[in-house]
Amino acid sequence: DAGITQSPRHKVTETGTPVTLRCHQTENHRYMYWYRQDPGHGLRLIHYSYGVKDTDKGEVSDGYSVSRSKTEDFLLTLESATSSQTSVYFCAIKPGQGTDTQYFGPGTRLTVL
Amino acid sequence: SQQGEEDPQALSIQEGENATMNCSYKTSINNLQWYRQNSGRGLVHLILIRSNEREKHSGRLRVTLDTSKKSSSLLITASRAADTASYFCATDAWLISSGSARQLTFGSGTQLTVLP
């Protein structure tokens, strides 16, 4: 998994509670991404980061926020979880200029009851 | 909206046969990538083909790209039971919503089952 870890790997929570997912990388790559994967939809980009404190929205950013205060960590926060956010969340990194391949973490399965 | 769409959604073949998956997309791209996902795991990059390339090989994988038709195909030759997985195409392109970086947009995948 290219030195990428995600925590927690599984989480069950209730509607309305805040949830934070963490992505950690060990190789100081510049670009980091958060995707969600749902049946029939493939992966959809939520937010991405192109450097410390530099983030931008993806295709499905509503209801999510992110932060990147250190190169190695990219946090995804659901301020008030809803059942529609039940999904598998994947973090990915891209090493940088000259490399277009993304490397994915193992995923976090989130269930919102 | 999704840029890439795979066809078929599911494919079942016997070990030793070839597997072909197709991907269609809508807009201009910088490159197209294929990824594999085993059940319960993250995605693993297989191969990348740039917009100025027409064919690329990697081991038992052969990828073609037709930018005039906005389509790509992934061929896995002499398939093995271990090739059983979901396969996704992803297009790398500048999107209106992307801000300062190109984005990968994934299709919904082809589920390949290779029977021993």
JSON list of C-alpha atoms in Angstrom, two decimals:
[
{"chain": "A", "resi": 1, "resn": "ASP", "atom": "CA", "xyz": [0.00, 0.00, 0.00]},
{"chain": "A", "resi": 2, "resn": "ALA", "atom": "CA", "xyz": [2.92, 2.37, -0.74]},
{"chain": "A", "resi": 3, "resn": "GLY", "atom": "CA", "xyz": [3.39, 3.41, 2.89]},
{"chain": "A", "resi": 4, "resn": "ILE", "atom": "CA", "xyz": [-0.17, 4.64, 3.28]},
{"chain": "A", "resi": 5, "resn": "THR", "atom": "CA", "xyz": [-2.21, 3.82, 6.34]},
{"chain": "A", "resi": 6, "resn": "GLN", "atom": "CA", "xyz": [-5.77, 4.73, 7.15]},
{"chain": "A", "resi": 7, "resn": "SER", "atom": "CA", "xyz": [-7.42, 4.83, 10.54]},
{"chain": "A", "resi": 8, "resn": "PRO", "atom": "CA", "xyz": [-9.75, 3.60, 11.69]},
{"chain": "A", "resi": 9, "resn": "ARG", "atom": "CA", "xyz": [-10.24, 0.69, 9.28]},
{"chain": "A", "resi": 10, "resn": "HIS", "atom": "CA", "xyz": [-13.82, 0.19, 10.36]},
{"chain": "A", "resi": 11, "resn": "LYS", "atom": "CA", "xyz": [-16.23, 2.50, 12.14]},
{"chain": "A", "resi": 12, "resn": "VAL", "atom": "CA", "xyz": [-19.89, 2.42, 13.04]},
{"chain": "A", "resi": 13, "resn": "THR", "atom": "CA", "xyz": [-21.44, 5.66, 14.16]},
{"chain": "A", "resi": 14, "resn": "GLU", "atom": "CA", "xyz": [-24.82, 7.29, 14.54]},
{"chain": "A", "resi": 15, "resn": "THR", "atom": "CA", "xyz": [-26.47, 9.97, 12.45]},
{"chain": "A", "resi": 16, "resn": "GLY", "atom": "CA", "xyz": [-25.51, 13.46, 13.55]},
{"chain": "A", "resi": 17, "resn": "THR", "atom": "CA", "xyz": [-22.18, 12.58, 15.16]},
{"chain": "A", "resi": 18, "resn": "PRO", "atom": "CA", "xyz": [-18.88, 14.00, 13.93]},
{"chain": "A", "resi": 19, "resn": "VAL", "atom": "CA", "xyz": [-16.40, 11.58, 12.40]},
{"chain": "A", "resi": 20, "resn": "THR", "atom": "CA", "xyz": [-12.77, 12.07, 11.44]},
{"chain": "A", "resi": 21, "resn": "LEU", "atom": "CA", "xyz": [-10.84, 9.68, 9.23]},
{"chain": "A", "resi": 22, "resn": "ARG", "atom": "CA", "xyz": [-7.07, 9.85, 9.06]},
{"chain": "A", "resi": 23, "resn": "CYS", "atom": "CA", "xyz": [-4.73, 9.14, 6.20]},
{"chain": "A", "resi": 24, "resn": "HIS", "atom": "CA", "xyz": [-1.04, 8.89, 6.98]},
{"chain": "A", "resi": 25, "resn": "GLN", "atom": "CA", "xyz": [1.84, 8.57, 4.53]},
{"chain": "A", "resi": 26, "resn": "THR", "atom": "CA", "xyz": [5.50, 8.02, 5.27]},
{"chain": "A", "resi": 27, "resn": "GLU", "atom": "CA", "xyz": [7.18, 9.34, 2.11]},
{"chain": "A", "resi": 28, "resn": "ASN", "atom": "CA", "xyz": [6.37, 13.07, 2.04]},
{"chain": "A", "resi": 29, "resn": "HIS", "atom": "CA", "xyz": [4.40, 12.96, -1.17]},
{"chain": "A", "resi": 30, "resn": "ARG", "atom": "CA", "xyz": [2.84, 16.24, -2.19]},
{"chain": "A", "resi": 31, "resn": "TYR", "atom": "CA", "xyz": [-0.58, 15.18, -3.42]},
{"chain": "A", "resi": 32, "resn": "MET", "atom": "CA", "xyz": [-3.16, 13.40, -1.27]},
{"chain": "A", "resi": 33, "resn": "TYR", "atom": "CA", "xyz": [-6.74, 12.49, -2.10]},
{"chain": "A", "resi": 34, "resn": "TRP", "atom": "CA", "xyz": [-9.89, 11.27, -0.42]},
{"chain": "A", "resi": 35, "resn": "TYR", "atom": "CA", "xyz": [-12.35, 9.14, -2.40]},
{"chain": "A", "resi": 36, "resn": "ARG", "atom": "CA", "xyz": [-15.51, 7.31, -1.52]},
{"chain": "A", "resi": 37, "resn": "GLN", "atom": "CA", "xyz": [-16.55, 4.07, -3.15]},
{"chain": "A", "resi": 38, "resn": "ASP", "atom": "CA", "xyz": [-20.15, 3.01, -3.44]},
{"chain": "A", "resi": 39, "resn": "PRO", "atom": "CA", "xyz": [-21.69, 0.13, -5.39]},
{"chain": "A", "resi": 40, "resn": "GLY", "atom": "CA", "xyz": [-22.32, 1.13, -9.00]},
{"chain": "A", "resi": 41, "resn": "HIS", "atom": "CA", "xyz": [-20.38, 4.40, -8.71]},
{"chain": "A", "resi": 42, "resn": "GLY", "atom": "CA", "xyz": [-16.74, 3.43, -8.74]},
{"chain": "A", "resi": 43, "resn": "LEU", "atom": "CA", "xyz": [-14.58, 5.89, -6.83]},
{"chain": "A", "resi": 44, "resn": "ARG", "atom": "CA", "xyz": [-15.60, 9.52, -6.52]},
{"chain": "A", "resi": 45, "resn": "LEU", "atom": "CA", "xyz": [-13.27, 12.28, -5.41]},
{"chain": "A", "resi": 46, "resn": "ILE", "atom": "CA", "xyz": [-14.26, 14.10, -2.23]},
{"chain": "A", "resi": 47, "resn": "HIS", "atom": "CA", "xyz": [-11.34, 16.47, -1.58]},
{"chain": "A", "resi": 48, "resn": "TYR", "atom": "CA", "xyz": [-7.69, 16.62, -2.42]},
{"chain": "A", "resi": 49, "resn": "SER", "atom": "CA", "xyz": [-4.58, 18.38, -1.20]},
{"chain": "A", "resi": 50, "resn": "TYR", "atom": "CA", "xyz": [-1.60, 19.69, -3.15]},
{"chain": "A", "resi": 51, "resn": "GLY", "atom": "CA", "xyz": [0.45, 20.72, -0.14]},
{"chain": "A", "resi": 52, "resn": "VAL", "atom": "CA", "xyz": [0.32, 21.61, 3.52]},
{"chain": "A", "resi": 53, "resn": "LYS", "atom": "CA", "xyz": [-2.78, 23.72, 4.09]},
{"chain": "A", "resi": 54, "resn": "ASP", "atom": "CA", "xyz": [-3.58, 23.62, 0.35]},
{"chain": "A", "resi": 55, "resn": "THR", "atom": "CA", "xyz": [-6.80, 21.76, -0.33]},
{"chain": "A", "resi": 56, "resn": "ASP", "atom": "CA", "xyz": [-9.61, 21.84, -2.86]},
{"chain": "A", "resi": 57, "resn": "LYS", "atom": "CA", "xyz": [-12.98, 20.28, -3.47]},
{"chain": "A", "resi": 58, "resn": "GLY", "atom": "CA", "xyz": [-13.72, 17.28, -5.61]},
{"chain": "A", "resi": 59, "resn": "GLU", "atom": "CA", "xyz": [-16.87, 15.95, -7.20]},
{"chain": "A", "resi": 60, "resn": "VAL", "atom": "CA", "xyz": [-18.75, 15.03, -3.99]},
{"chain": "A", "resi": 61, "resn": "SER", "atom": "CA", "xyz": [-17.46, 17.44, -1.33]},
{"chain": "A", "resi": 62, "resn": "ASP", "atom": "CA", "xyz": [-20.77, 18.45, 0.28]},
{"chain": "A", "resi": 63, "resn": "GLY", "atom": "CA", "xyz": [-20.90, 17.38, 3.92]},
{"chain": "A", "resi": 64, "resn": "TYR", "atom": "CA", "xyz": [-17.14, 16.82, 4.15]},
{"chain": "A", "resi": 65, "resn": "SER", "atom": "CA", "xyz": [-14.20, 18.95, 5.18]},
{"chain": "A", "resi": 66, "resn": "VAL", "atom": "CA", "xyz": [-10.49, 18.24, 5.16]},
{"chain": "A", "resi": 67, "resn": "SER", "atom": "CA", "xyz": [-7.34, 19.47, 6.78]},
{"chain": "A", "resi": 68, "resn": "ARG", "atom": "CA", "xyz": [-3.65, 19.02, 6.13]},
{"chain": "A", "resi": 69, "resn": "SER", "atom": "CA", "xyz": [-1.45, 20.61, 8.77]},
{"chain": "A", "resi": 70, "resn": "LYS", "atom": "CA", "xyz": [1.48, 18.26, 8.13]},
{"chain": "A", "resi": 71, "resn": "THR", "atom": "CA", "xyz": [2.75, 16.71, 4.92]},
{"chain": "A", "resi": 72, "resn": "GLU", "atom": "CA", "xyz": [2.17, 13.21, 6.19]},
{"chain": "A", "resi": 73, "resn": "ASP", "atom": "CA", "xyz": [-1.42, 13.53, 7.43]},
{"chain": "A", "resi": 74, "resn": "PHE", "atom": "CA", "xyz": [-4.63, 14.27, 5.55]},
{"chain": "A", "resi": 75, "resn": "LEU", "atom": "CA", "xyz": [-7.79, 14.28, 7.65]},
{"chain": "A", "resi": 76, "resn": "LEU", "atom": "CA", "xyz": [-11.33, 13.87, 6.38]},
{"chain": "A", "resi": 77, "resn": "THR", "atom": "CA", "xyz": [-14.11, 15.10, 8.66]},
{"chain": "A", "resi": 78, "resn": "LEU", "atom": "CA", "xyz": [-17.80, 14.48, 8.48]},
{"chain": "A", "resi": 79, "resn": "GLU", "atom": "CA", "xyz": [-19.15, 17.30, 10.65]},
{"chain": "A", "resi": 80, "resn": "SER", "atom": "CA", "xyz": [-22.53, 15.63, 11.15]},
{"chain": "A", "resi": 81, "resn": "ALA", "atom": "CA", "xyz": [-22.67, 12.16, 9.67]},
{"chain": "A", "resi": 82, "resn": "THR", "atom": "CA", "xyz": [-25.68, 11.08, 7.63]},
{"chain": "A", "resi": 83, "resn": "SER", "atom": "CA", "xyz": [-26.74, 7.63, 6.43]},
{"chain": "A", "resi": 84, "resn": "SER", "atom": "CA", "xyz": [-25.90, 8.66, 2.85]},
{"chain": "A", "resi": 85, "resn": "GLN", "atom": "CA", "xyz": [-22.25, 8.89, 3.94]},
{"chain": "A", "resi": 86, "resn": "THR", "atom": "CA", "xyz": [-22.13, 5.18, 4.66]},
{"chain": "A", "resi": 87, "resn": "SER", "atom": "CA", "xyz": [-19.39, 4.11, 2.30]},
{"chain": "A", "resi": 88, "resn": "VAL", "atom": "CA", "xyz": [-15.86, 2.85, 1.94]},
{"chain": "A", "resi": 89, "resn": "TYR", "atom": "CA", "xyz": [-13.38, 5.70, 2.02]},
{"chain": "A", "resi": 90, "resn": "PHE", "atom": "CA", "xyz": [-10.01, 5.48, 0.31]},
{"chain": "A", "resi": 91, "resn": "CYS", "atom": "CA", "xyz": [-7.04, 7.74, 0.66]},
{"chain": "A", "resi": 92, "resn": "ALA", "atom": "CA", "xyz": [-4.55, 8.02, -2.18]},
{"chain": "A", "resi": 93, "resn": "ILE", "atom": "CA", "xyz": [-1.26, 9.75, -2.80]},
{"chain": "A", "resi": 94, "resn": "LYS", "atom": "CA", "xyz": [0.48, 10.88, -5.94]},
{"chain": "A", "resi": 95, "resn": "PRO", "atom": "CA", "xyz": [4.25, 11.26, -5.71]},
{"chain": "A", "resi": 96, "resn": "GLY", "atom": "CA", "xyz": [4.32, 14.48, -7.70]},
{"chain": "A", "resi": 97, "resn": "GLN", "atom": "CA", "xyz": [5.31, 16.03, -11.00]},
{"chain": "A", "resi": 98, "resn": "GLY", "atom": "CA", "xyz": [6.29, 13.50, -13.62]},
{"chain": "A", "resi": 99, "resn": "THR", "atom": "CA", "xyz": [4.29, 10.72, -12.01]},
{"chain": "A", "resi": 100, "resn": "ASP", "atom": "CA", "xyz": [0.58, 10.48, -12.74]},
{"chain": "A", "resi": 101, "resn": "THR", "atom": "CA", "xyz": [-0.07, 7.21, -10.92]},
{"chain": "A", "resi": 102, "resn": "GLN", "atom": "CA", "xyz": [-1.96, 7.24, -7.65]},
{"chain": "A", "resi": 103, "resn": "TYR", "atom": "CA", "xyz": [-1.31, 4.81, -4.83]},
{"chain": "A", "resi": 104, "resn": "PHE", "atom": "CA", "xyz": [-4.15, 3.82, -2.57]},
{"chain": "A", "resi": 105, "resn": "GLY", "atom": "CA", "xyz": [-4.50, 3.03, 1.09]},
{"chain": "A", "resi": 106, "resn": "PRO", "atom": "CA", "xyz": [-6.42, 0.01, 2.37]},
{"chain": "A", "resi": 107, "resn": "GLY", "atom": "CA", "xyz": [-9.68, 1.88, 2.96]},
{"chain": "A", "resi": 108, "resn": "THR", "atom": "CA", "xyz": [-12.00, 2.68, 5.86]},
{"chain": "A", "resi": 109, "resn": "ARG", "atom": "CA", "xyz": [-15.44, 1.15, 5.98]},
{"chain": "A", "resi": 110, "resn": "LEU", "atom": "CA", "xyz": [-17.83, 3.64, 7.60]},
{"chain": "A", "resi": 111, "resn": "THR", "atom": "CA", "xyz": [-21.36, 2.78, 8.58]},
{"chain": "A", "resi": 112, "resn": "VAL", "atom": "CA", "xyz": [-23.72, 5.54, 9.70]},
{"chain": "A", "resi": 113, "resn": "LEU", "atom": "CA", "xyz": [-26.82, 4.22, 11.45]},
{"chain": "B", "resi": 1, "resn": "SER", "atom": "CA", "xyz": [-20.72, 12.66, -13.44]},
{"chain": "B", "resi": 2, "resn": "GLN", "atom": "CA", "xyz": [-18.38, 9.85, -14.33]},
{"chain": "B", "resi": 3, "resn": "GLN", "atom": "CA", "xyz": [-15.86, 10.27, -17.08]},
{"chain": "B", "resi": 4, "resn": "GLY", "atom": "CA", "xyz": [-15.11, 6.61, -17.68]},
{"chain": "B", "resi": 5, "resn": "GLU", "atom": "CA", "xyz": [-17.56, 3.79, -18.09]},
{"chain": "B", "resi": 6, "resn": "GLU", "atom": "CA", "xyz": [-16.51, 0.16, -18.29]},
{"chain": "B", "resi": 7, "resn": "ASP", "atom": "CA", "xyz": [-18.12, -2.57, -20.30]},
{"chain": "B", "resi": 8, "resn": "PRO", "atom": "CA", "xyz": [-19.07, -5.26, -19.46]},
{"chain": "B", "resi": 9, "resn": "GLN", "atom": "CA", "xyz": [-20.05, -4.77, -15.83]},
{"chain": "B", "resi": 10, "resn": "ALA", "atom": "CA", "xyz": [-19.26, -8.43, -15.15]},
{"chain": "B", "resi": 11, "resn": "LEU", "atom": "CA", "xyz": [-17.24, -11.03, -17.02]},
{"chain": "B", "resi": 12, "resn": "SER", "atom": "CA", "xyz": [-16.78, -14.71, -16.22]},
{"chain": "B", "resi": 13, "resn": "ILE", "atom": "CA", "xyz": [-14.21, -16.80, -18.10]},
{"chain": "B", "resi": 14, "resn": "GLN", "atom": "CA", "xyz": [-12.26, -20.03, -17.76]},
{"chain": "B", "resi": 15, "resn": "GLU", "atom": "CA", "xyz": [-8.65, -20.06, -16.70]},
{"chain": "B", "resi": 16, "resn": "GLY", "atom": "CA", "xyz": [-6.37, -19.74, -19.69]},
{"chain": "B", "resi": 17, "resn": "GLU", "atom": "CA", "xyz": [-8.80, -17.67, -21.73]},
{"chain": "B", "resi": 18, "resn": "ASN", "atom": "CA", "xyz": [-8.30, -14.03, -22.56]},
{"chain": "B", "resi": 19, "resn": "ALA", "atom": "CA", "xyz": [-10.35, -11.29, -20.88]},
{"chain": "B", "resi": 20, "resn": "THR", "atom": "CA", "xyz": [-11.20, -8.02, -22.60]},
{"chain": "B", "resi": 21, "resn": "MET", "atom": "CA", "xyz": [-12.66, -5.01, -20.85]},
{"chain": "B", "resi": 22, "resn": "ASN", "atom": "CA", "xyz": [-13.64, -1.76, -22.47]},
{"chain": "B", "resi": 23, "resn": "CYS", "atom": "CA", "xyz": [-13.77, 1.80, -21.23]},
{"chain": "B", "resi": 24, "resn": "SER", "atom": "CA", "xyz": [-15.45, 4.81, -22.80]},
{"chain": "B", "resi": 25, "resn": "TYR", "atom": "CA", "xyz": [-15.03, 8.41, -21.73]},
{"chain": "B", "resi": 26, "resn": "LYS", "atom": "CA", "xyz": [-16.41, 11.81, -22.63]},
{"chain": "B", "resi": 27, "resn": "THR", "atom": "CA", "xyz": [-13.79, 14.56, -22.70]},
{"chain": "B", "resi": 28, "resn": "SER", "atom": "CA", "xyz": [-10.18, 15.13, -23.69]},
{"chain": "B", "resi": 29, "resn": "ILE", "atom": "CA", "xyz": [-7.69, 13.41, -21.43]},
{"chain": "B", "resi": 30, "resn": "ASN", "atom": "CA", "xyz": [-4.00, 13.55, -20.56]},
{"chain": "B", "resi": 31, "resn": "ASN", "atom": "CA", "xyz": [-3.77, 9.83, -19.93]},
{"chain": "B", "resi": 32, "resn": "LEU", "atom": "CA", "xyz": [-5.90, 6.84, -19.06]},
{"chain": "B", "resi": 33, "resn": "GLN", "atom": "CA", "xyz": [-5.06, 4.40, -16.32]},
{"chain": "B", "resi": 34, "resn": "TRP", "atom": "CA", "xyz": [-6.27, 0.96, -15.37]},
{"chain": "B", "resi": 35, "resn": "TYR", "atom": "CA", "xyz": [-6.48, -0.18, -11.75]},
{"chain": "B", "resi": 36, "resn": "ARG", "atom": "CA", "xyz": [-7.30, -3.47, -10.13]},
{"chain": "B", "resi": 37, "resn": "GLN", "atom": "CA", "xyz": [-9.11, -4.04, -6.85]},
{"chain": "B", "resi": 38, "resn": "ASN", "atom": "CA", "xyz": [-9.26, -7.30, -5.02]},
{"chain": "B", "resi": 39, "resn": "SER", "atom": "CA", "xyz": [-12.23, -7.79, -2.74]},
{"chain": "B", "resi": 40, "resn": "GLY", "atom": "CA", "xyz": [-11.92, -5.70, 0.42]},
{"chain": "B", "resi": 41, "resn": "ARG", "atom": "CA", "xyz": [-8.64, -4.08, -0.65]},
{"chain": "B", "resi": 42, "resn": "GLY", "atom": "CA", "xyz": [-7.45, -0.80, -2.07]},
{"chain": "B", "resi": 43, "resn": "LEU", "atom": "CA", "xyz": [-6.85, -0.15, -5.73]},
{"chain": "B", "resi": 44, "resn": "VAL", "atom": "CA", "xyz": [-3.59, -1.13, -7.36]},
{"chain": "B", "resi": 45, "resn": "HIS", "atom": "CA", "xyz": [-2.26, 0.60, -10.46]},
{"chain": "B", "resi": 46, "resn": "LEU", "atom": "CA", "xyz": [-1.80, -1.68, -13.46]},
{"chain": "B", "resi": 47, "resn": "ILE", "atom": "CA", "xyz": [-0.88, 0.41, -16.47]},
{"chain": "B", "resi": 48, "resn": "LEU", "atom": "CA", "xyz": [-1.00, 3.96, -17.81]},
{"chain": "B", "resi": 49, "resn": "ILE", "atom": "CA", "xyz": [-1.37, 4.98, -21.44]},
{"chain": "B", "resi": 50, "resn": "ARG", "atom": "CA", "xyz": [-0.83, 8.57, -22.53]},
{"chain": "B", "resi": 51, "resn": "SER", "atom": "CA", "xyz": [-3.08, 10.40, -24.95]},
{"chain": "B", "resi": 52, "resn": "ASN", "atom": "CA", "xyz": [-0.45, 10.27, -27.71]},
{"chain": "B", "resi": 53, "resn": "GLU", "atom": "CA", "xyz": [-0.01, 6.50, -27.39]},
{"chain": "B", "resi": 54, "resn": "ARG", "atom": "CA", "xyz": [-2.17, 3.88, -29.11]},
{"chain": "B", "resi": 55, "resn": "GLU", "atom": "CA", "xyz": [-1.05, 0.66, -27.48]},
{"chain": "B", "resi": 56, "resn": "LYS", "atom": "CA", "xyz": [0.95, -0.41, -24.48]},
{"chain": "B", "resi": 57, "resn": "HIS", "atom": "CA", "xyz": [2.00, -3.75, -23.05]},
{"chain": "B", "resi": 58, "resn": "SER", "atom": "CA", "xyz": [2.96, -4.87, -19.57]},
{"chain": "B", "resi": 59, "resn": "GLY", "atom": "CA", "xyz": [3.42, -8.59, -19.01]},
{"chain": "B", "resi": 60, "resn": "ARG", "atom": "CA", "xyz": [0.08, -10.24, -19.78]},
{"chain": "B", "resi": 61, "resn": "LEU", "atom": "CA", "xyz": [-1.65, -6.88, -20.06]},
{"chain": "B", "resi": 62, "resn": "ARG", "atom": "CA", "xyz": [-2.32, -5.04, -23.30]},
{"chain": "B", "resi": 63, "resn": "VAL", "atom": "CA", "xyz": [-4.00, -1.65, -23.34]},
{"chain": "B", "resi": 64, "resn": "THR", "atom": "CA", "xyz": [-5.22, 0.23, -26.37]},
{"chain": "B", "resi": 65, "resn": "LEU", "atom": "CA", "xyz": [-6.40, 3.80, -26.61]},
{"chain": "B", "resi": 66, "resn": "ASP", "atom": "CA", "xyz": [-8.46, 5.37, -29.39]},
{"chain": "B", "resi": 67, "resn": "THR", "atom": "CA", "xyz": [-8.79, 9.06, -28.67]},
{"chain": "B", "resi": 68, "resn": "SER", "atom": "CA", "xyz": [-10.99, 9.63, -31.74]},
{"chain": "B", "resi": 69, "resn": "LYS", "atom": "CA", "xyz": [-13.56, 7.23, -30.31]},
{"chain": "B", "resi": 70, "resn": "LYS", "atom": "CA", "xyz": [-12.78, 8.16, -26.71]},
{"chain": "B", "resi": 71, "resn": "SER", "atom": "CA", "xyz": [-12.35, 4.53, -25.77]},
{"chain": "B", "resi": 72, "resn": "SER", "atom": "CA", "xyz": [-9.80, 2.15, -24.33]},
{"chain": "B", "resi": 73, "resn": "SER", "atom": "CA", "xyz": [-9.57, -1.58, -23.88]},
{"chain": "B", "resi": 74, "resn": "LEU", "atom": "CA", "xyz": [-7.69, -3.76, -21.42]},
{"chain": "B", "resi": 75, "resn": "LEU", "atom": "CA", "xyz": [-6.77, -7.28, -22.52]},
{"chain": "B", "resi": 76, "resn": "ILE", "atom": "CA", "xyz": [-5.54, -9.83, -20.01]},
{"chain": "B", "resi": 77, "resn": "THR", "atom": "CA", "xyz": [-4.07, -12.83, -21.78]},
{"chain": "B", "resi": 78, "resn": "ALA", "atom": "CA", "xyz": [-3.90, -16.39, -20.44]},
{"chain": "B", "resi": 79, "resn": "SER", "atom": "CA", "xyz": [-5.98, -15.49, -17.42]},
{"chain": "B", "resi": 80, "resn": "ARG", "atom": "CA", "xyz": [-5.46, -17.10, -14.03]},
{"chain": "B", "resi": 81, "resn": "ALA", "atom": "CA", "xyz": [-7.76, -17.59, -11.07]},
{"chain": "B", "resi": 82, "resn": "ALA", "atom": "CA", "xyz": [-5.67, -14.98, -9.26]},
{"chain": "B", "resi": 83, "resn": "ASP", "atom": "CA", "xyz": [-6.77, -12.39, -11.82]},
{"chain": "B", "resi": 84, "resn": "THR", "atom": "CA", "xyz": [-10.25, -12.47, -10.29]},
{"chain": "B", "resi": 85, "resn": "ALA", "atom": "CA", "xyz": [-10.88, -8.88, -9.22]},
{"chain": "B", "resi": 86, "resn": "SER", "atom": "CA", "xyz": [-12.61, -5.65, -10.20]},
{"chain": "B", "resi": 87, "resn": "TYR", "atom": "CA", "xyz": [-10.93, -3.60, -12.87]},
{"chain": "B", "resi": 88, "resn": "PHE", "atom": "CA", "xyz": [-11.39, 0.15, -13.17]},
{"chain": "B", "resi": 89, "resn": "CYS", "atom": "CA", "xyz": [-10.40, 2.61, -15.83]},
{"chain": "B", "resi": 90, "resn": "ALA", "atom": "CA", "xyz": [-9.57, 6.13, -14.73]},
{"chain": "B", "resi": 91, "resn": "THR", "atom": "CA", "xyz": [-9.16, 9.18, -16.92]},
{"chain": "B", "resi": 92, "resn": "ASP", "atom": "CA", "xyz": [-6.65, 11.85, -15.99]},
{"chain": "B", "resi": 93, "resn": "ALA", "atom": "CA", "xyz": [-7.86, 15.25, -17.11]},
{"chain": "B", "resi": 94, "resn": "TRP", "atom": "CA", "xyz": [-8.32, 18.85, -16.12]},
{"chain": "B", "resi": 95, "resn": "LEU", "atom": "CA", "xyz": [-11.84, 19.31, -14.82]},
{"chain": "B", "resi": 96, "resn": "ILE", "atom": "CA", "xyz": [-13.76, 22.53, -14.35]},
{"chain": "B", "resi": 97, "resn": "SER", "atom": "CA", "xyz": [-14.07, 21.80, -10.64]},
{"chain": "B", "resi": 98, "resn": "SER", "atom": "CA", "xyz": [-10.46, 20.76, -10.17]},
{"chain": "B", "resi": 99, "resn": "GLY", "atom": "CA", "xyz": [-8.87, 24.05, -9.28]},
{"chain": "B", "resi": 100, "resn": "SER", "atom": "CA", "xyz": [-5.14, 23.75, -9.63]},
{"chain": "B", "resi": 101, "resn": "ALA", "atom": "CA", "xyz": [-4.65, 20.06, -10.29]},
{"chain": "B", "resi": 102, "resn": "ARG", "atom": "CA", "xyz": [-5.65, 17.39, -12.76]},
{"chain": "B", "resi": 103, "resn": "GLN", "atom": "CA", "xyz": [-8.02, 14.76, -11.46]},
{"chain": "B", "resi": 104, "resn": "LEU", "atom": "CA", "xyz": [-8.57, 11.08, -11.92]},
{"chain": "B", "resi": 105, "resn": "THR", "atom": "CA", "xyz": [-12.15, 10.13, -12.66]},
{"chain": "B", "resi": 106, "resn": "PHE", "atom": "CA", "xyz": [-13.03, 6.48, -12.25]},
{"chain": "B", "resi": 107, "resn": "GLY", "atom": "CA", "xyz": [-15.58, 4.32, -13.96]},
{"chain": "B", "resi": 108, "resn": "SER", "atom": "CA", "xyz": [-17.80, 1.90, -12.09]},
{"chain": "B", "resi": 109, "resn": "GLY", "atom": "CA", "xyz": [-15.64, -1.10, -12.92]},
{"chain": "B", "resi": 110, "resn": "THR", "atom": "CA", "xyz": [-15.75, -4.56, -14.46]},
{"chain": "B", "resi": 111, "resn": "GLN", "atom": "CA", "xyz": [-15.96, -7.53, -12.13]},
{"chain": "B", "resi": 112, "resn": "LEU", "atom": "CA", "xyz": [-13.81, -10.29, -13.63]},
{"chain": "B", "resi": 113, "resn": "THR", "atom": "CA", "xyz": [-14.19, -13.86, -12.41]},
{"chain": "B", "resi": 114, "resn": "VAL", "atom": "CA", "xyz": [-11.71, -16.43, -13.65]},
{"chain": "B", "resi": 115, "resn": "LEU", "atom": "CA", "xyz": [-12.89, -19.98, -13.05]},
{"chain": "B", "resi": 116, "resn": "PRO", "atom": "CA", "xyz": [-10.27, -22.66, -12.38]}
]
